Each structure stands twice: as structure tokens, then as C-alpha cells.
mmCIF file of C-alpha atoms in Angstrom:
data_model
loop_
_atom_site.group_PDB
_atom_site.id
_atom_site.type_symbol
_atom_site.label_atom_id
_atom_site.label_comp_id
_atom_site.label_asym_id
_atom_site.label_seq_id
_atom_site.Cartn_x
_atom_site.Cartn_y
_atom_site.Cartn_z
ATOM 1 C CA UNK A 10 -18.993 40.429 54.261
ATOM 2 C CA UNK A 11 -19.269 44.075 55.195
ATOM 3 C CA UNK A 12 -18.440 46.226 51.858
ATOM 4 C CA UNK A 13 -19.490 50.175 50.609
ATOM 5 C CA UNK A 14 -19.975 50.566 47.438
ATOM 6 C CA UNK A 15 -19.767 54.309 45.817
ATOM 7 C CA UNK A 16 -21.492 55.530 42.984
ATOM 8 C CA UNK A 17 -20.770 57.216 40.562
ATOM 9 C CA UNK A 18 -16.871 56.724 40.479
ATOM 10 C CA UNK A 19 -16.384 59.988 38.413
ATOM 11 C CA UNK A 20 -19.286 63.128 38.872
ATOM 12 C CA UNK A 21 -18.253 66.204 36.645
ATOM 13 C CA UNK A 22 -20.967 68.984 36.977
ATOM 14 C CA UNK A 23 -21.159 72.513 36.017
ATOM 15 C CA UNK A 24 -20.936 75.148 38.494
ATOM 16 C CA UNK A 25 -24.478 75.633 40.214
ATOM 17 C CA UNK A 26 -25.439 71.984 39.143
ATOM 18 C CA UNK A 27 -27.402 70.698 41.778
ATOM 19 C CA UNK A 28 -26.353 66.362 41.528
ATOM 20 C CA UNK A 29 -26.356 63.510 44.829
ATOM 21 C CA UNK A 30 -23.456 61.090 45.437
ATOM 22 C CA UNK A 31 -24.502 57.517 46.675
ATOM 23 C CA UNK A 32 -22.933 55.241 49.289
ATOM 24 C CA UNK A 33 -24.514 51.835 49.447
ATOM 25 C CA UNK A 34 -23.258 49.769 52.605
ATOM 26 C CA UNK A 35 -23.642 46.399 53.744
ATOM 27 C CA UNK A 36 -22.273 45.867 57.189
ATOM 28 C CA UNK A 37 -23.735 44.384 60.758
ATOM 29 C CA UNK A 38 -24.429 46.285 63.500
ATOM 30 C CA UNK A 39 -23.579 49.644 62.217
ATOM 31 C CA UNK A 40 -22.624 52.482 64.297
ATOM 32 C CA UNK A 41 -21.982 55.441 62.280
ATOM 33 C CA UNK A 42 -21.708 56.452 58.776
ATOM 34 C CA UNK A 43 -19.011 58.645 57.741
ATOM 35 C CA UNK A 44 -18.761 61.294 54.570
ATOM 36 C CA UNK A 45 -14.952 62.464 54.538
ATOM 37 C CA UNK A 46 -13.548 65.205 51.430
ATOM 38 C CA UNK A 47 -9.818 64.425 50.232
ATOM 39 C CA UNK A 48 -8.339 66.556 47.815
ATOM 40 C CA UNK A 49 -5.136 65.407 45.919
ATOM 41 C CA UNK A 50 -2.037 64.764 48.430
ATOM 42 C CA UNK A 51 -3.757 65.704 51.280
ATOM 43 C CA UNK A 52 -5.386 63.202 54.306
ATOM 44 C CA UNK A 53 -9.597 62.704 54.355
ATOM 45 C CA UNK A 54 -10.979 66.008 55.927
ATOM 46 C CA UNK A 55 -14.160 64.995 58.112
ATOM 47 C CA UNK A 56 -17.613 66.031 56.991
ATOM 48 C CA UNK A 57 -20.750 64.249 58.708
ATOM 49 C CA UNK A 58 -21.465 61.059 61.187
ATOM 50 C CA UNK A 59 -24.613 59.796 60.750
ATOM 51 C CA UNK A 60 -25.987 57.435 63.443
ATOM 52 C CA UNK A 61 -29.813 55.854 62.307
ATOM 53 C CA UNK A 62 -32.020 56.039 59.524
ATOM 54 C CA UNK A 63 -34.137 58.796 59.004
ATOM 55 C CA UNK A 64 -31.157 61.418 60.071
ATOM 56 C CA UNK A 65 -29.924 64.395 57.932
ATOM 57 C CA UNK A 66 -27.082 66.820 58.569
ATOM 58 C CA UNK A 67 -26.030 69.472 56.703
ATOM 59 C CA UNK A 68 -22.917 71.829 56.113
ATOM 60 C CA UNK A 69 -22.738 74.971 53.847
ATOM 61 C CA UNK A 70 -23.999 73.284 50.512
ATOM 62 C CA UNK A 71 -23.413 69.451 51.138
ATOM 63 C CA UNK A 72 -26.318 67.800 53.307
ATOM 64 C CA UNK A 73 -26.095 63.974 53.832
ATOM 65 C CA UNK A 74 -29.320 61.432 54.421
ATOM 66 C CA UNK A 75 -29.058 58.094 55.713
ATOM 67 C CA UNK A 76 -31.399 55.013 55.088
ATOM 68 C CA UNK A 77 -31.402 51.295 56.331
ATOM 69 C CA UNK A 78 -29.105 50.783 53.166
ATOM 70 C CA UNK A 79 -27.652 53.458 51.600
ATOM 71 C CA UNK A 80 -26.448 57.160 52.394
ATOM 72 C CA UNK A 81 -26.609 60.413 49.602
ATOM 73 C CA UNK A 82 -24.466 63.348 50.147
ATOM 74 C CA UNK A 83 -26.182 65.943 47.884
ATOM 75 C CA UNK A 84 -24.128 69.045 46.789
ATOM 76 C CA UNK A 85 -26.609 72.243 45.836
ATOM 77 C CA UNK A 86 -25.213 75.092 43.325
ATOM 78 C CA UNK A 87 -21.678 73.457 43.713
ATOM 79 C CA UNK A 88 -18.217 75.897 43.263
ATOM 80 C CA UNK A 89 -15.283 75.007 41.949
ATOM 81 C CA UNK A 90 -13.851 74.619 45.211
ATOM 82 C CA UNK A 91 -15.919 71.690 46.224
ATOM 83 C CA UNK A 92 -13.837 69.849 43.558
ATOM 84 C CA UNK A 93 -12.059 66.787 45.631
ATOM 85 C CA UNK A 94 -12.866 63.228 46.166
ATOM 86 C CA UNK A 95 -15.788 62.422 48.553
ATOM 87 C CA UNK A 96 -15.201 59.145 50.797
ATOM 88 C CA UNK A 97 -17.675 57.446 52.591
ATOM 89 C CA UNK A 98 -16.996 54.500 55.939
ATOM 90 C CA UNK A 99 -18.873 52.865 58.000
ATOM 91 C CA UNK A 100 -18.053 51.732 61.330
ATOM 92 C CA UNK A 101 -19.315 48.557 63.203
ATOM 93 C CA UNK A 102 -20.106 46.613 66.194
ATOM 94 C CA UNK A 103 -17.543 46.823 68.885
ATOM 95 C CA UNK A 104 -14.641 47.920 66.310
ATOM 96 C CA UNK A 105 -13.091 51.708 66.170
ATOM 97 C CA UNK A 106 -11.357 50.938 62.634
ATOM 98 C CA UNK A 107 -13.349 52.568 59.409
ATOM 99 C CA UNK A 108 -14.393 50.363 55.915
ATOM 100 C CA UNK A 109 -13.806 52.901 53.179
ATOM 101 C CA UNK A 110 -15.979 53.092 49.790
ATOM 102 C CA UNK A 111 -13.917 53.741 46.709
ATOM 103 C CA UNK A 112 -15.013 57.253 46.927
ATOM 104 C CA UNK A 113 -16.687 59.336 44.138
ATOM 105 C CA UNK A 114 -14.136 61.926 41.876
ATOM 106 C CA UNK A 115 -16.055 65.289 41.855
ATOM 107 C CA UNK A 116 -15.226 67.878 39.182
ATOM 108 C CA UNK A 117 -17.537 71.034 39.266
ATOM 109 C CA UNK A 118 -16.159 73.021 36.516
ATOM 110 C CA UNK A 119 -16.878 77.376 36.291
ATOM 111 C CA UNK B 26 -4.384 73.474 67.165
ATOM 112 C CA UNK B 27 -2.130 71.029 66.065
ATOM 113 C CA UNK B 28 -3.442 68.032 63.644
ATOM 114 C CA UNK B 29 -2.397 64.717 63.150
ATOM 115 C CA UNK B 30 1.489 64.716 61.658
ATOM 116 C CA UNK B 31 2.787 62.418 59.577
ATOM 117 C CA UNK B 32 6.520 62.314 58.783
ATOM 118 C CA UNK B 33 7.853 61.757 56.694
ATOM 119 C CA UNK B 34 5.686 62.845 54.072
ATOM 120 C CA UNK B 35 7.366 61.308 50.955
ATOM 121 C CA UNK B 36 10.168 58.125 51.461
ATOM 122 C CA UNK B 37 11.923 56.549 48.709
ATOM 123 C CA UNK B 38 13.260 52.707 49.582
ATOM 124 C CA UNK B 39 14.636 50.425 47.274
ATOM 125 C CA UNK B 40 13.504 46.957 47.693
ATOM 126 C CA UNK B 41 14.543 45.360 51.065
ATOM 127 C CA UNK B 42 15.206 48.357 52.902
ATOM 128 C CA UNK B 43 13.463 49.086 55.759
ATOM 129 C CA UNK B 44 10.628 51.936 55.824
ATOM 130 C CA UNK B 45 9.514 53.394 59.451
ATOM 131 C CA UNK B 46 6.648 55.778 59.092
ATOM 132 C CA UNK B 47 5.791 58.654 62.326
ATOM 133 C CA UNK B 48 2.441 59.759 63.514
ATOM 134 C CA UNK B 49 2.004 61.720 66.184
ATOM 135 C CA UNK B 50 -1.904 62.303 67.416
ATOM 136 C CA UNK B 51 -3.839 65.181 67.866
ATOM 137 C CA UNK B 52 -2.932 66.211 71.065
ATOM 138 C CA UNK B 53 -5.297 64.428 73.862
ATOM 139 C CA UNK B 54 -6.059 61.542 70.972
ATOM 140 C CA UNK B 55 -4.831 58.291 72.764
ATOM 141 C CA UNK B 56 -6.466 56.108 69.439
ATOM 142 C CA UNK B 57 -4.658 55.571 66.729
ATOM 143 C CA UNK B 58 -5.104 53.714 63.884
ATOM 144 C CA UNK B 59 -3.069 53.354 60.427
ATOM 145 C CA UNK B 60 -4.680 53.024 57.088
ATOM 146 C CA UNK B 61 -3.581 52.148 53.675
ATOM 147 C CA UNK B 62 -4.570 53.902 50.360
ATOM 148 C CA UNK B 63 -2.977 52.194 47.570
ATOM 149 C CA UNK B 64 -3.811 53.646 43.616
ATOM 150 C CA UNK B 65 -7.514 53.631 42.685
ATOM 151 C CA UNK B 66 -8.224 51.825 45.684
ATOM 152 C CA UNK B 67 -9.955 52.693 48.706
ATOM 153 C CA UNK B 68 -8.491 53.516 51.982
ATOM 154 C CA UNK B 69 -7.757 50.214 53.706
ATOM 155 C CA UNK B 70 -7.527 49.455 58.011
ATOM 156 C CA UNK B 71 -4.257 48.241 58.854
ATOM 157 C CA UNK B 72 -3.966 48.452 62.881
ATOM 158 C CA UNK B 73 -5.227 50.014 65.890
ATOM 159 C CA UNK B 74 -3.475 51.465 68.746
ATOM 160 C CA UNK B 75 -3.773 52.670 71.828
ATOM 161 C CA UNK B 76 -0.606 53.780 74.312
ATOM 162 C CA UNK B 77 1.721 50.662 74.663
ATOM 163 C CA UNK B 78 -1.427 48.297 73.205
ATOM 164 C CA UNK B 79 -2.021 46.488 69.500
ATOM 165 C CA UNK B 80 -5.949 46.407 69.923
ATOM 166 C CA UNK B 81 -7.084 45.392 66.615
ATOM 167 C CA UNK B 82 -3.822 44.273 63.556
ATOM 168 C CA UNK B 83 -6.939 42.188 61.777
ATOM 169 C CA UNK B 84 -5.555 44.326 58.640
ATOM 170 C CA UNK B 85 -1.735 44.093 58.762
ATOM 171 C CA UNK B 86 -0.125 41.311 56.516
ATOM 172 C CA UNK B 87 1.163 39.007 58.968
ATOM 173 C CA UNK B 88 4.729 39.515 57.442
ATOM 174 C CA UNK B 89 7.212 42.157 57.292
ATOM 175 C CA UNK B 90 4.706 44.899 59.139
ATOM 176 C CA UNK B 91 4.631 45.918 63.039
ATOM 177 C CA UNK B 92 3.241 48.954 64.567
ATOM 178 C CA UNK B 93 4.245 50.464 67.728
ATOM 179 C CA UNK B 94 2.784 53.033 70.323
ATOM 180 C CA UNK B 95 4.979 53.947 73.386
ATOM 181 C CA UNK B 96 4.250 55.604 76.161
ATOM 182 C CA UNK B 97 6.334 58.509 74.904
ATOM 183 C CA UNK B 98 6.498 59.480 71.340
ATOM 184 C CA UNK B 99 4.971 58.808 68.373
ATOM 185 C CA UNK B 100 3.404 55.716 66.829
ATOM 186 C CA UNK B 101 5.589 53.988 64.283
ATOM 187 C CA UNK B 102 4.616 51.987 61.123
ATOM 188 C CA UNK B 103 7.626 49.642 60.194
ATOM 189 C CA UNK B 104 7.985 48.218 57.242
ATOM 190 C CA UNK B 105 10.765 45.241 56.630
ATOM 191 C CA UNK B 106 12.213 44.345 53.697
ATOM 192 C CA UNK B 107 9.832 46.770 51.530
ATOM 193 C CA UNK B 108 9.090 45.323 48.137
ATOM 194 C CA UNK B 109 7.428 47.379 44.915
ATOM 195 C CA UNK B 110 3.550 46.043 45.978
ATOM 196 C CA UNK B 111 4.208 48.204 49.516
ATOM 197 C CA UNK B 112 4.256 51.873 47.311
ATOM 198 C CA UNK B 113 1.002 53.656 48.897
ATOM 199 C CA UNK B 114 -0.199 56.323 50.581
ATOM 200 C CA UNK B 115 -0.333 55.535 54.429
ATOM 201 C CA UNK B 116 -2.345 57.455 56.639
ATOM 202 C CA UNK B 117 -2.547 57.530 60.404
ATOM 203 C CA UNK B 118 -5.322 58.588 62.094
ATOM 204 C CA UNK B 119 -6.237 59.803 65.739
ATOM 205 C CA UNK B 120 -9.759 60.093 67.812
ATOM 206 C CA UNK B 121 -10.891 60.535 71.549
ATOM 207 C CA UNK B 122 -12.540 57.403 71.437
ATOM 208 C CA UNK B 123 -13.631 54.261 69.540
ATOM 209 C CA UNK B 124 -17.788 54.885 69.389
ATOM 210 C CA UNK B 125 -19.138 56.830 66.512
ATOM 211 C CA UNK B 126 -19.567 59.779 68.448
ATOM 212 C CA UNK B 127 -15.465 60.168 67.796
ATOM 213 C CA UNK B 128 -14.695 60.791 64.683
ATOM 214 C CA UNK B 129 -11.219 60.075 63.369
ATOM 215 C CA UNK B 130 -9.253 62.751 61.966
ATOM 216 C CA UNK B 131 -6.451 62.389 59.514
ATOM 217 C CA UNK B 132 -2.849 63.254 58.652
ATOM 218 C CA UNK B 133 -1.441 63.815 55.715
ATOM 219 C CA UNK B 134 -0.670 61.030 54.839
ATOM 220 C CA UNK B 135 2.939 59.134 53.667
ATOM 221 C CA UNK B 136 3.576 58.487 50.481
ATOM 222 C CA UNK B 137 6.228 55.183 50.308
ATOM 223 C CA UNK B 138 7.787 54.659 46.849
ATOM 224 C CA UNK B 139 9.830 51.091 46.696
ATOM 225 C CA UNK B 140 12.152 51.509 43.644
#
């Protein structure tokens, strides 16, 4: 059965606090892997697609890896503002529709 | 550049009313698909659309739940008969395409409350 697992559910860091999220995925044929922010009340805000192992992409001060099994979205000298919820999804095979991870709670506190 | 909307963005039904939920896609997004967040649970796939066409409802209870897409207008999440297990968060979603290389982008989301 295709399932992503996040880790840790909860991540509360000082500001500056380098730390990694991990996604964990089990799924056949996969064709993308997805990291998506949501803050409270609002819809998942895109972030990365990554396609094969080996590949790295990177946005202000989140850069996400991705291995045969598992994908790390690693936040450097975090603000307060990258507070939110952090989702990851994989998509696979022929199918458009996304399997969601629980997602990881990040607090980065001044 | 308009987003994905979602209306409305909070409904209130008391059991066995109906619930219809809007999306309307980014503009030149012919996929849509409808997802389910309920609380301290992950976002779940309900159904995908294209114009006029059901292309995947793998995730839809077979009961009580349709999903339309016409021609003209939005997509519409229906709900029958809501009872208190249906109060989520449902989003809609729209993309170019179905590979990867489209990523989906998200509304804001419904939130139903069955009272």
C-alpha cells in the first residue's frame, strides 16, 4: 500500500536553529515528490517537485533532497515567519491525484 | 492573477441538509481535483475532474457524495444528507496537467461544520 510517513509530528526550534524535516514514502512508480507550506486556515502553498534520487532544490532558506526512500526538507537560520505546517505527497504511476503525509508542525520561536 | 477560489469558505449544515461546495480553477487549469483534510489528519484525494469528465472518484464514499464539472462554471462538491463525521476542511485544487511537471495549486479551502 502506498503511504508517507512524516517525522517529527511537532519541530519547535529557536530562531537561527538550523533542524531537517523527514518524509519517508512508500509508493510504486513514483513520479514526483511534493513539499507544500500551510499555515492555519489557509490552502497548501507549493514549495518543491522533486523527480529522481540524487536531486536537490532549493528556495530562500528551505532546500529539499530526495533518495530512493525518503525526502528531507532542511530549514537553515529559520524566522519566525517560516512557522506553518510543512506537507509532503507523492504522486504515482498514471494517476494526477496527491497521497499526503501527516505533515510536520513547525514552531521557530524569536 | 487569480488563484483557485473556494466558496464558500465556512458552511454550517445541520444533519441531513445538503452541503454544495464551489471551486473555480486557476484560470487555464482544466484539472481539478477535491481533497479532504479532516482534524489531525492528513489531506485526503476525493475526485478528479476534468471539463464534463469524473476521471478518477477512487476516494469519494460511494454514498451521499457527487462531484460535478460543466462546461461552464465551476466544479461543485455535493454533499447529501450531511452527517457530524462530514465536518472538514475541503480543498479543491487545479493544475495544467496530470504529470509531475504540473503541480497542483490550492484554494482556500471550505470549512463544513454539521451541527
Amino acid at each position: 500500500e502506498d503511504q508517507v510517513t512524516q517525522s517529527p509530528e511537532a519541530l519547535r526550534l529557536q530562531e537561527g536553529e538550523s533542524s531537517s524535516l523527514n518524509c519517508s514514502y512508500t509508493v510504486s512508480g513514483l513520479r514526483g515528490l511534493f513539499w507544500y507550506r500551510q499555515d492555519p486556515g489557509k490552502g497548501p502553498e507549493f514549495l518543491f517537485t522533486l523527480y529522481s534520487a540524487g536531486e536537490e532544490k532549493e528556495k530562500e532558506r528551505l532546500k529539499a533532497t530526495l533518495t530512493k526512500k525518503e525526502s528531507f526538507l532542511h530549514i537553515t537560520a529559520p524566522k519566525p515567519e517560516d512557522s506553518a505546517t510543512y506537507l509532503c505527497a507523492v504522486q504515482r504511476g498514471s494517476q494526477g491525484n496527491l497521497i499526503f503525509g501527516k505533515g510536520t508542525k513547525l514552531s521557530v520561536k524569536p | 492573477n487569480a488563484g483557485v477560489m473556494q466558496n464558500p469558505r465556512h458552511l454550517v449544515r445541520r444533519r441531513g441538509q445538503e452541503a454544495r461546495l464551489r471551486c473555480s480553477p486557476m484560470k487555464g487549469h482544466s484539472h481539478v481535483y477535491w481533497y479532504r483534510q479532516l482534524p489531525e489528519e492528513g489531506l485526503k484525494f476525493m475526485v478528479y475532474l476534468q471539463k464534463e469528465n469524473i476521471i478518477d472518484e477512487s476516494g469519494m464514499p460511494k454514498e451521499r457524495f457527487s462531484a460535478e464539472f460543466p462546461k461552464e462554471g465551476p466544479s461543485i462538491l455535493r454533499i447529501q444528507q450531511v452527517v457530524r463525521g462530514d465536518s472538514a476542511a475541503y480543498f479543491c485544487a487545479s493544475s495544467l496537467g496530470t504529470s509531475a511537471d504540473y503541480e497542483q495549486y490550492f484554494g482556500p479551502g471550505t470549512r463544513l461544520t454539521v451541527t
